[in-house]
Structures are given as C-alpha cells and as structure tokens.
Amino acid sequence: MTFKHGLDQAGSRDIDHGIGRREFFRNSGAVGLAGATLGAGLILPMGAAIAQTGTDFPKPKGLLPGGQSDSRFPVSFAAPVTEGLRLVMEYFTALNQRDVAGIAKTLHFPFAIYEQIEPLVYQSEAEFLRTPPPTLNATGRGPTQISPNSYDLLESINVHLYCPVGGVFSLGFTRYKPEGDKLFDCEGIYTVTNNDGRWAIEMVSTIIHERGYEGDPHPDAETTARLASEGYLAAFGYRDETLLDDRSKGRGSFEQRLPVGTRTASVDFGYGPRDRTRNARNNEPMKGWKTAGVKSRLRVSNVTAEVGEQETNLKEFVALAGGTVGDYGYTRINEHRPLVLHATHDKAHVLGGYTRFTTDSRFISETRSIGIRVRKGGHWGSSGGIGQVTHHDASNSKA
C-alpha cells in the first residue's frame, strides 16, 4: 500500500523562470480570472454556484491567479464561523440542561468523541441515544460521569480553525455540585462540518481538570509535540526524502508510533495541501472544497503492525511550495500562537501548522491545523488530526 504524504506538499515545477512568478500567473490565468467576477461563495445560492463554476464554491473576488483561497475571504469564515459558534452553543446549552436528545440533534453521524485517550464512535442517532457517552449521559440509565443535580457555567468559547466546509472551536465550562462547590473545569474542542448541505458537529474531544488540578503544568506534552513537528518540518528544508518516506516513525519524524491496536479518529476537510497548491497553480483554487454529496468526513482506524510505503515526491513539492512568491526554501513551525491549547497527563489538544519561507526568508504562506495527541505505551504520539487549511497565502497579496 502506498500513502501520499498529506501535510506539507505541493505540485510540480512548470514555471519559466525567465519571467516573474506573479507575472506568469497573470498571463496564464485568464480563464481562472473569469470565475473571480462571481464574488464570494456566500453570495450565491448553492445551485447557482454549481451551475456557474462546476464546483460548490465560486472563486472569491480578489483571489489572484496562482493563489489559494485563504482566511481573508468571507467564504472561509462567514458561514463556517457563524454556524460553528451556533452549534457549539446549542451543544453546550443541551448539556447544561441535561438534554441528551438535544445534544444528538447538533451532531453528524457517524460521530466520535474522545472522552479519554481513544475515541468512542456512534454510527447513528439511535445508538447515541440508547448508550450515550458517559460524560454526556443524563438519561438516568447506564454509565454516567454527570454528578446528580450538578450544574455548568460557561467560561469561554474560541475559534481556532475555519475554511469553506468546516471549523474547529473550543469551549470551556466549570461544573459545580448543587451546593455550589466546584467539581472540575472542562476544556473541549469541537469540529463542525458541512456535509451535503447540513452543518453539524462531527467530532469532540474533552479534557477534565478536577478541582485542585486546574493549573497543573504538562511540559512533556508541549515538548514532545514541538519536537515531533519540528523534526518533520525540518526534513523538508534539508530535502531529506528518506526520512519523510519512513512510516516506521510517526509523521515522518523521529517520534515513535502509538502502540498497535490504538484506536484513532480524525476529521478530514477533504482538500489536502498538495491538491490545494496544484489547483491554485491551475487557477482552480476552489475545486476541492466540496459539500454536495459528502456523507461523512470522519476517519476512524486502528494502528496496525503494517507500516506500508509512503511517497513524498519531494521534487514535486519543492517545485510549487513557493506559490507565486519565489523559490521555496524551508519551513518553520508556527510560533506566534500557543502550541498546546489544553493538556492533561495523557491527552493534549494541539495547534498544528507551519510557515513556509523562500530561500531568502520571505514569507510564502501559513498553514494551520488542530491535533489530538495522547500518551500511551510510555510515550506521546499523534492520535487524530482535525482539518488543515491555508490560513494566509502571500500569493494573494498584491505586489
């Protein structure tokens, strides 16, 4: 089995370096530019967008030839953030009211929830209502982790990731006993997606900090996440394709794989970095953003002994990773945001992503993602990924 590398790729080299990159795209992108006159994808009804462009989303106004649709365009944030915040609040409201059926109405099925370090997966609403996960079970029957007559106070809600087809949000709340004594803080991440026209929550992960444990530091979660990411990203700058193709180690880095049998869950927005870059080269940047016909974006699997093959195709990546900015030089982990959102002794919610630079250190692009990392078998490893989007593409910035 061959695996195409999924985190930091682009397309093939076909640029004539005798002219500037941006000028090349201006001259070769007349057909792509025609789509820009349609405006942002939120303006037109879905049917009109499909009829006029052949895709679910028309090219946003102002998107330059060779550029990817990044977070500056309303198609990336207006509906996804609006719908995401609404759904996360509806989910919390139902939990606050101990309304299991109300929670179920906010979900896509199949649905996954990380209560501990491996996900519980529900194939249908009926299954969810019949045997809810313990942290959500207010039915009065079966295992539950909801203390009788307890109540919840909302503490925070944040937006971390968004794109035309989904977003990732965090919500924190504090739970109290009926007499007002604190039980714990709960920090969660919530993945909201648009599947076949319906917005709903597809995956959740929560971390509980019992009273007295709220401020416990977990530097090992931070350090191992940083080393895994930095080792992986450095391999691109060093052009180390052997390391990048080595699936015996997690994420192409020096990190151990999680133990065989470990169950993992991820949400895939369905439009990877290589395809985004290649389609931008062809002035079809919206081609891979799909909602029509998408039934599920949830991917559940178990770590197996079989390693398989991996094909990075580093030559192809280097050729296009610079977009219209310049020749790709190297990649750095994103530093201007906290790396670990929430952590406990065996699970962490991690802000992933990277920034690319040209050989002379000019900014090319910033990519963002969210990850779930767990400690199992005596070491930390990547358990699940949630989306991956181009947050900022300098190919869209005017010279």
Coordinates of C-alpha atoms in Angstrom, one line a residue:
M1 CA 0.0 0.0 0.0
T2 CA 1.3 3.4 -0.9
F3 CA 0.5 6.5 1.1
K4 CA 0.6 10.0 -0.4
H5 CA 2.1 12.5 2.1
G6 CA -0.6 14.6 3.5
L7 CA 0.8 17.6 5.5
D8 CA 3.2 19.7 3.6
Q9 CA 3.1 19.1 -0.2
A10 CA 2.6 21.0 -3.4
G11 CA 2.7 20.2 -7.1
S12 CA 5.1 20.0 -10.0
R13 CA 7.6 22.5 -11.4
D14 CA 6.4 24.0 -14.7
I15 CA 7.4 27.7 -14.4
D16 CA 9.6 29.5 -16.9
H17 CA 12.0 31.3 -14.6
G18 CA 12.7 33.9 -17.3
I19 CA 9.7 35.8 -16.1
G20 CA 8.4 36.7 -12.6
R21 CA 6.2 34.2 -10.9
R22 CA 3.3 36.6 -10.3
E23 CA 3.6 37.8 -13.9
F24 CA 3.5 34.2 -15.1
F25 CA 0.2 33.6 -13.3
R26 CA -1.3 36.9 -14.5
N27 CA -0.5 35.9 -18.1
S28 CA -1.6 32.3 -17.9
G29 CA -4.7 32.7 -15.7
A30 CA -7.2 34.5 -17.9
V31 CA -9.7 31.6 -17.7
G32 CA -9.3 31.3 -13.9
L33 CA -9.9 35.1 -13.6
A34 CA -13.3 34.8 -15.2
G35 CA -14.5 33.0 -12.1
A36 CA -13.4 35.8 -9.9
T37 CA -16.3 38.0 -11.1
L38 CA -18.8 35.8 -9.4
G39 CA -17.8 37.1 -5.9
A40 CA -17.6 35.3 -2.7
G41 CA -19.2 31.9 -2.3
L42 CA -21.6 33.0 0.3
I43 CA -23.5 35.4 -2.0
L44 CA -24.9 32.9 -4.4
P45 CA -27.2 30.0 -3.7
M46 CA -25.5 26.6 -3.8
G47 CA -27.3 25.6 -7.0
A48 CA -26.2 28.8 -8.8
A49 CA -22.6 28.3 -7.7
I50 CA -22.6 24.8 -9.1
A51 CA -24.2 25.9 -12.3
Q52 CA -21.8 28.7 -13.0
T53 CA -18.5 27.2 -11.9
G54 CA -18.9 23.4 -11.8
T55 CA -17.8 23.5 -8.1
D56 CA -19.5 24.0 -4.8
F57 CA -17.9 27.4 -4.2
P58 CA -17.1 30.1 -6.8
K59 CA -13.8 31.8 -6.8
P60 CA -13.8 34.7 -4.3
K61 CA -13.5 38.3 -5.6
G62 CA -9.9 39.4 -5.3
L63 CA -8.3 36.0 -5.3
L64 CA -5.2 36.3 -7.5
P65 CA -4.1 33.9 -10.2
G66 CA -1.9 31.2 -8.5
G67 CA -3.2 32.0 -5.0
Q68 CA -5.1 29.7 -2.7
S69 CA -8.3 30.7 -1.0
D70 CA -7.1 31.8 2.4
S71 CA -8.7 33.3 5.5
R72 CA -9.1 36.8 4.1
F73 CA -12.1 35.7 2.0
P74 CA -15.6 35.6 3.6
V75 CA -16.2 32.2 2.0
S76 CA -13.7 30.9 4.6
F77 CA -15.2 32.4 7.7
A78 CA -18.7 33.9 7.4
A79 CA -20.9 30.8 7.3
P80 CA -18.4 28.4 8.9
V81 CA -17.8 30.5 12.0
T82 CA -21.4 31.6 12.3
E83 CA -22.7 28.1 12.0
G84 CA -19.9 26.7 14.2
L85 CA -20.5 29.0 17.1
R86 CA -24.2 28.4 16.9
L87 CA -23.8 24.7 17.0
V88 CA -21.3 24.6 19.8
M89 CA -23.5 26.9 21.9
E90 CA -26.6 24.6 21.1
Y91 CA -24.5 21.6 22.2
F92 CA -23.5 23.3 25.5
T93 CA -27.0 24.5 26.1
A94 CA -28.3 21.0 25.7
L95 CA -25.6 19.6 28.0
N96 CA -26.3 22.4 30.5
Q97 CA -29.9 21.3 30.5
R98 CA -29.0 17.6 30.6
D99 CA -30.9 17.1 27.3
V100 CA -29.3 14.2 25.6
A101 CA -31.7 14.3 22.7
G102 CA -30.9 18.0 22.2
I103 CA -27.2 17.1 22.1
A104 CA -27.8 14.5 19.4
K105 CA -29.6 17.0 17.2
T106 CA -26.4 19.0 16.9
L107 CA -24.3 16.0 15.7
H108 CA -23.4 14.4 12.4
F109 CA -23.4 10.6 12.4
P110 CA -21.1 8.8 12.4
F111 CA -19.9 10.8 15.4
A112 CA -16.7 10.4 17.5
I113 CA -15.9 11.7 21.0
Y114 CA -12.6 11.5 22.8
E115 CA -13.5 11.3 26.5
Q116 CA -10.3 9.6 27.4
I117 CA -7.4 8.8 25.0
E118 CA -9.3 6.7 22.5
P119 CA -12.5 7.7 20.7
L120 CA -16.0 6.4 21.2
V121 CA -17.7 6.2 17.9
Y122 CA -21.5 6.2 17.2
Q123 CA -22.9 5.2 13.9
S124 CA -26.4 6.6 14.4
E125 CA -28.5 8.9 16.5
A126 CA -30.4 5.9 17.8
E127 CA -27.2 4.3 19.1
F128 CA -26.2 7.6 20.7
L129 CA -29.5 8.0 22.5
R130 CA -29.5 4.3 23.6
T131 CA -26.0 4.3 25.1
P132 CA -24.7 7.9 25.3
P133 CA -21.0 8.5 26.2
P134 CA -20.6 8.7 30.0
T135 CA -19.7 12.4 30.0
L136 CA -23.0 13.2 28.2
N137 CA -25.2 10.6 29.7
A138 CA -28.1 12.3 31.6
T139 CA -30.6 9.6 30.7
G140 CA -30.7 8.1 34.2
R141 CA -29.6 4.7 33.0
G142 CA -26.2 3.2 32.1
P143 CA -22.7 4.5 32.9
T144 CA -22.5 8.3 33.6
Q145 CA -20.0 10.8 34.7
I146 CA -22.6 13.5 35.4
S147 CA -22.9 14.1 39.1
P148 CA -26.6 14.3 40.3
N149 CA -28.0 17.8 40.4
S150 CA -24.7 19.4 39.2
Y151 CA -24.8 22.5 37.0
D152 CA -22.5 24.0 34.5
L153 CA -21.2 27.6 34.0
L154 CA -19.9 28.6 30.6
E155 CA -16.4 30.1 30.8
S156 CA -15.0 30.5 27.3
I157 CA -15.6 29.9 23.6
N158 CA -13.0 30.4 20.9
V159 CA -12.5 30.0 17.1
H160 CA -9.3 28.2 16.1
L161 CA -9.7 27.0 12.5
Y162 CA -12.1 27.7 9.7
C163 CA -12.5 27.0 5.9
P164 CA -15.4 26.9 3.5
V165 CA -16.5 23.4 4.7
G166 CA -15.9 23.5 8.4
G167 CA -14.2 24.9 11.5
V168 CA -12.7 23.9 14.9
F169 CA -13.8 25.6 18.1
S170 CA -13.0 25.3 21.8
L171 CA -15.4 25.7 24.7
G172 CA -14.7 25.7 28.4
F173 CA -17.1 25.3 31.3
T174 CA -17.0 24.7 35.0
R175 CA -19.1 22.2 36.8
Y176 CA -20.4 22.6 40.3
K177 CA -22.2 20.4 42.9
P178 CA -25.7 21.5 43.8
E179 CA -24.5 23.3 46.9
G180 CA -22.0 25.4 44.9
D181 CA -18.7 23.5 45.4
K182 CA -16.6 23.2 42.3
L183 CA -16.2 19.8 40.7
F184 CA -13.9 20.5 37.7
D185 CA -13.1 22.6 34.7
C186 CA -13.8 21.0 31.3
E187 CA -11.9 22.1 28.1
G188 CA -13.1 20.8 24.8
I189 CA -12.5 21.1 21.1
Y190 CA -15.5 20.8 18.7
T191 CA -15.2 20.1 15.0
V192 CA -18.1 21.4 12.9
T193 CA -18.5 20.5 9.2
N194 CA -20.9 21.0 6.3
N195 CA -21.8 17.6 4.9
D196 CA -24.2 17.6 2.0
G197 CA -25.6 21.0 3.0
R198 CA -26.1 20.3 6.7
W199 CA -23.9 21.9 9.4
A200 CA -23.3 19.8 12.5
I201 CA -20.6 18.7 15.0
E202 CA -18.7 15.6 13.8
M203 CA -16.1 15.1 16.5
V204 CA -15.4 16.3 20.1
S205 CA -12.5 15.9 22.5
T206 CA -12.7 16.9 26.1
I207 CA -10.2 17.2 28.9
I208 CA -11.3 17.4 32.6
H209 CA -9.2 19.2 35.3
E210 CA -10.6 18.2 38.7
R211 CA -10.7 20.8 41.4
G212 CA -7.1 21.4 42.5
Y213 CA -5.6 20.2 39.3
E214 CA -6.6 23.1 37.1
G215 CA -3.2 24.7 36.8
D216 CA -1.0 21.5 36.6
P217 CA 1.7 22.0 34.1
H218 CA 2.4 19.4 31.4
P219 CA 5.7 20.4 29.8
D220 CA 6.1 16.9 28.3
A221 CA 3.0 17.4 26.2
E222 CA 4.4 20.7 24.8
T223 CA 8.0 19.5 24.3
T224 CA 7.1 16.2 22.5
A225 CA 4.6 18.0 20.2
R226 CA 7.2 20.6 19.3
L227 CA 10.0 18.1 18.7
A228 CA 7.7 15.9 16.5
S229 CA 6.6 18.8 14.4
E230 CA 10.0 20.5 14.1
G231 CA 11.7 17.2 13.1
Y232 CA 9.1 16.6 10.4
L233 CA 9.2 20.1 9.0
A234 CA 13.0 20.4 9.1
A235 CA 13.2 17.4 6.8
F236 CA 11.6 19.5 4.0
G237 CA 14.2 22.2 4.4
Y238 CA 17.0 19.7 4.4
R239 CA 15.5 17.8 1.5
D240 CA 15.6 14.6 3.5
E241 CA 13.2 12.5 1.5
T242 CA 14.4 9.2 3.1
L243 CA 13.2 10.4 6.5
L244 CA 9.9 11.8 5.0
D245 CA 9.2 8.4 3.5
D246 CA 9.9 6.5 6.7
R247 CA 6.5 5.4 8.0
S248 CA 8.1 3.4 10.8
K249 CA 8.1 6.6 12.8
G250 CA 5.1 8.9 13.3
R251 CA 4.6 11.9 11.0
G252 CA 7.9 11.3 9.1
S253 CA 9.8 12.4 12.2
F254 CA 11.8 10.7 15.0
E255 CA 8.6 10.1 17.0
Q256 CA 7.5 6.6 17.9
R257 CA 4.3 5.3 16.6
L258 CA 1.5 4.7 19.0
P259 CA 1.1 1.0 20.1
V260 CA -0.5 -1.4 17.7
G261 CA -4.3 -1.5 18.3
T262 CA -4.7 2.1 19.4
R263 CA -7.9 3.5 18.0
T264 CA -7.8 6.9 16.5
A265 CA -10.2 9.3 14.9
S266 CA -9.7 12.3 12.6
V267 CA -11.9 14.7 10.6
D268 CA -10.7 15.4 7.0
F269 CA -11.9 18.5 5.3
G270 CA -11.3 16.7 2.0
Y271 CA -8.9 19.1 0.4
G272 CA -5.3 18.5 1.2
P273 CA -2.3 20.8 0.8
R274 CA -0.9 19.2 -2.3
D275 CA -4.2 19.4 -4.1
R276 CA -4.7 23.0 -2.9
T277 CA -1.4 24.0 -4.3
R278 CA -1.7 22.2 -7.5
N279 CA -5.2 23.5 -8.2
A280 CA -4.0 27.1 -7.3
R281 CA -1.3 26.6 -10.0
N282 CA -4.0 25.7 -12.5
N283 CA -6.2 28.7 -11.3
E284 CA -8.8 26.3 -9.9
P285 CA -8.4 27.1 -6.2
M286 CA -11.9 26.2 -5.1
K287 CA -12.0 22.9 -7.0
G288 CA -11.5 20.7 -3.9
W289 CA -13.9 22.4 -1.4
K290 CA -16.9 20.1 -1.6
T291 CA -20.1 19.8 0.4
A292 CA -22.6 18.3 -2.1
G293 CA -22.8 14.5 -1.7
V294 CA -20.4 14.4 1.2
K295 CA -21.9 12.0 3.8
S296 CA -19.1 11.9 6.4
R297 CA -15.6 13.4 6.9
L298 CA -14.9 11.2 10.0
R299 CA -12.0 8.8 9.6
V300 CA -11.7 6.1 12.3
S301 CA -8.9 3.5 12.3
N302 CA -6.6 1.4 14.5
V303 CA -2.8 1.4 14.5
T304 CA -1.6 -1.7 12.8
A305 CA 1.7 -3.5 12.7
E306 CA 1.8 -3.0 8.9
V307 CA 3.8 0.1 8.1
G308 CA 3.4 0.3 4.3
E309 CA 5.1 2.6 1.9
Q310 CA 4.9 6.4 1.7
E311 CA 5.7 8.6 -1.3
T312 CA 6.5 12.2 -0.5
N313 CA 7.7 13.2 -4.0
L314 CA 9.9 15.9 -2.6
K315 CA 10.9 17.2 -6.1
E316 CA 7.2 17.9 -6.9
F317 CA 6.7 19.6 -3.5
V318 CA 9.7 21.9 -3.8
A319 CA 8.6 22.9 -7.3
L320 CA 5.4 24.5 -6.2
A321 CA 5.7 25.2 -2.5
G322 CA 6.7 28.8 -3.2
G323 CA 3.5 29.7 -4.9
T324 CA 3.9 32.9 -6.9
V325 CA 6.2 34.4 -4.2
G326 CA 9.5 32.8 -5.0
D327 CA 11.6 29.6 -4.7
Y328 CA 10.7 27.5 -1.7
G329 CA 13.5 27.4 0.9
Y330 CA 12.4 25.9 4.2
T331 CA 9.5 25.5 6.7
R332 CA 9.2 26.6 10.3
I333 CA 6.6 25.6 13.0
N334 CA 4.2 28.3 13.7
E335 CA 5.4 30.2 16.8
H336 CA 3.1 33.2 17.3
R337 CA 0.3 31.1 18.9
P338 CA 0.4 28.7 21.8
L339 CA 1.3 25.2 20.6
V340 CA -0.8 23.3 23.2
L341 CA -4.4 24.5 23.8
H342 CA -5.2 22.1 26.6
A343 CA -3.3 19.3 28.2
T344 CA -3.5 16.7 31.0
H345 CA -1.2 13.8 31.9
D346 CA -2.2 11.7 28.9
K347 CA -4.0 13.9 26.3
A348 CA -3.4 17.2 24.6
H349 CA -5.2 19.4 22.1
V350 CA -2.5 20.9 19.8
L351 CA -2.5 23.8 17.4
G352 CA -0.6 22.4 14.4
G353 CA 0.7 24.2 11.4
Y354 CA 3.7 25.7 9.7
T355 CA 5.0 28.7 7.9
R356 CA 6.9 28.5 4.6
F357 CA 9.7 30.8 3.5
T358 CA 11.7 31.4 0.4
T359 CA 15.4 30.8 0.2
D360 CA 16.0 34.4 1.2
S361 CA 13.5 34.2 4.1
R362 CA 10.5 35.9 2.6
F363 CA 7.1 34.7 3.8
I364 CA 5.2 32.4 1.5
S365 CA 2.3 31.0 3.4
E366 CA 0.9 29.9 6.8
T367 CA -1.0 26.7 7.2
R368 CA -3.0 25.7 10.3
S369 CA -4.4 22.5 11.7
I370 CA -5.6 21.0 15.0
G371 CA -4.4 17.8 16.5
I372 CA -5.1 15.4 19.3
R373 CA -2.1 13.8 21.0
V374 CA -2.2 11.0 23.6
R375 CA 0.3 9.3 25.8
K376 CA 0.1 5.5 25.5
G377 CA 2.7 2.8 25.8
G378 CA 5.0 5.1 27.7
H379 CA 5.2 7.8 25.1
W380 CA 3.3 10.6 23.3
G381 CA 2.0 10.2 19.8
S382 CA -0.4 11.8 17.3
S383 CA -3.8 10.3 17.7
G384 CA -6.1 12.4 15.5
G385 CA -6.0 15.4 13.1
I386 CA -8.7 17.9 12.5
G387 CA -8.7 19.7 9.2
Q388 CA -5.8 21.6 7.7
V389 CA -6.2 24.9 5.9
T390 CA -4.1 27.6 4.3
H391 CA -4.7 30.5 6.7
H392 CA -2.6 33.1 4.8
D393 CA -1.2 32.8 1.3
A394 CA 1.1 35.6 0.2
S395 CA 0.4 34.7 -3.4
N396 CA -2.9 36.6 -2.9
S397 CA -1.1 39.7 -1.6
K398 CA -0.6 42.4 -4.2
A399 CA 3.0 43.3 -5.2

